[in-house]
Amino acid sequence: MKLYSRLWIGLLSGLFIIVGKSWANPIFPTRLLNNSVAGLTVSVAGTTSWRPFPYYTPSLGEALIIEFDFLGGELVPFSYTLKHYTAQWENSGLAPSEYIKGFISGEITESKLSEATKVSYRHYSLRLDNSAPSQPILSGNYILQIFPANESAENPYLEVAFSLLEPIASIESTVTPITQKESYGGTQQVNLLLKTKELRVTNPIQELTIVVGQNSRHDNAVYLSQPSGITGGQLRYDYNQGALFAAGNEYYAYEILNDNISGMGIDRLVSTSNATQLLLYPQSQRSQTSYLFNQDADGQYVIRSIETGGTSDVNTDYYEVFFYYYAPPLHNNEQLYLFGEAFDALPMEERKLTYDANLGAYTGQVFLKGGYVSFTYLSSSDNLSFSGEQTEGNFYPTSNLYTSFVYYRPQGARYDRLVGVDTIRYNHQQ
């Protein structure tokens, strides 16, 4: 994990479950594919709420804002192109002319050079709205590929996954620790009530796909297809047909707003010629301890600083962040990884911590832009499925953010429409 080295060793994979089916595709598979690109954020103009899986509703005046940095500060013209995907994040097979309004590719014209930062970079911003030169017009899933204008689109520097919503279906979701597996143990279940009168659904198993995601995790989404009950235009997904999740534990966090002050979660700062180093307070294995409530942010990443004379996008510096996790070696040859919005687009090798027998701890180093970082530690033996069973434990009172997506493909249709989204935060303390 050197300062500017990011070796792409393979596609990030996850295992997702649907009744009778499975896919090896992560949901919203945003990826950084070039070691010169960092600081990626995707937000929605027109709302103040955090959307860990970015979606926007043009009909409500919302716009998608994509921002990233090109390290070194060189002015490089970037272009972008769009691809449409199915509910399972496979290529939909539609022609670009069917889902794009305007040009097949567009230019990213907004950029600013960093100011008063130790690490130099150029900040780029793209606003995807009804005035963009190339914009999506069909609802559903998309991947936006960004590449230098003088290079091939076949070799993008980054890929940004998002969804376009046409709000037709109504969703009411609830979260309960009384699950199909146990009551008040280590799991939580999301139950849904879906109102579909405007959709005229005749066969919900074939026409509807429901995807439920937890916090900002792309690896453990649950796919639902079989409703537990149908009454008129209402479908219920509960009891044995609800979305079952491991409850996990509260996230950790650190914050750096200034090079001269050790913020929350930071033990000390070390100044070097390349970038300031952040040595975080160590964490310890919690799977064998009792649950302790701690208000967390479920993996959210907020880039910001308190430097004056500019804005956070160009005045926030980059840091080498050192993580320490005290635990014995994991069983079953499992490896330890960082999870959270700040890490989701990074190659798995860069998120991996290695065991130091002398320290009796796992250590890792990641190059990140400053601000507020919420994170956790999960382990895996195959890079397909990840778990906190050995590291953080699973406790039913844990606060979690759940996002449910409803896709609709009527008989004879050629693509999955995104017709409903609902978000609910479970907090057992309230």
Short mmCIF file of C-alpha atoms in Angstrom, two decimals, residues 323-330 333-337 351-365:
data_model
loop_
_atom_site.label_atom_id
_atom_site.label_comp_id
_atom_site.label_asym_id
_atom_site.label_seq_id
_atom_site.Cartn_x
_atom_site.Cartn_y
_atom_site.Cartn_z
CA PHE A 323 -4.54 1.12 11.17
CA TYR A 324 -3.88 -1.28 14.07
CA TYR A 325 -6.18 -4.14 15.06
CA TYR A 326 -5.21 -6.32 18.03
CA ALA A 327 -6.42 -9.88 17.61
CA PRO A 328 -4.95 -13.38 17.36
CA PRO A 329 -4.46 -14.80 13.86
CA LEU A 330 -7.82 -15.46 12.25
CA ASN A 333 -6.82 -18.79 6.72
CA GLU A 334 -9.09 -15.75 6.70
CA GLN A 335 -7.65 -12.33 5.85
CA LEU A 336 -8.65 -9.02 7.42
CA TYR A 337 -10.01 -6.08 5.40
CA ARG A 351 -7.76 -2.64 1.94
CA LYS A 352 -6.04 -5.70 3.36
CA LEU A 353 -4.30 -5.72 6.75
CA THR A 354 -1.39 -8.06 7.47
CA TYR A 355 -0.60 -9.83 10.72
CA ASP A 356 2.45 -8.68 12.69
CA ALA A 357 3.44 -11.47 15.09
CA ASN A 358 5.72 -9.14 17.07
CA LEU A 359 2.86 -6.73 17.76
CA GLY A 360 0.19 -9.41 18.01
CA ALA A 361 -1.91 -7.23 15.74
CA TYR A 362 -3.02 -6.68 12.17
CA THR A 363 -1.65 -3.53 10.55
CA GLY A 364 -2.46 -1.64 7.39
CA GLN A 365 -1.81 1.63 5.63
#
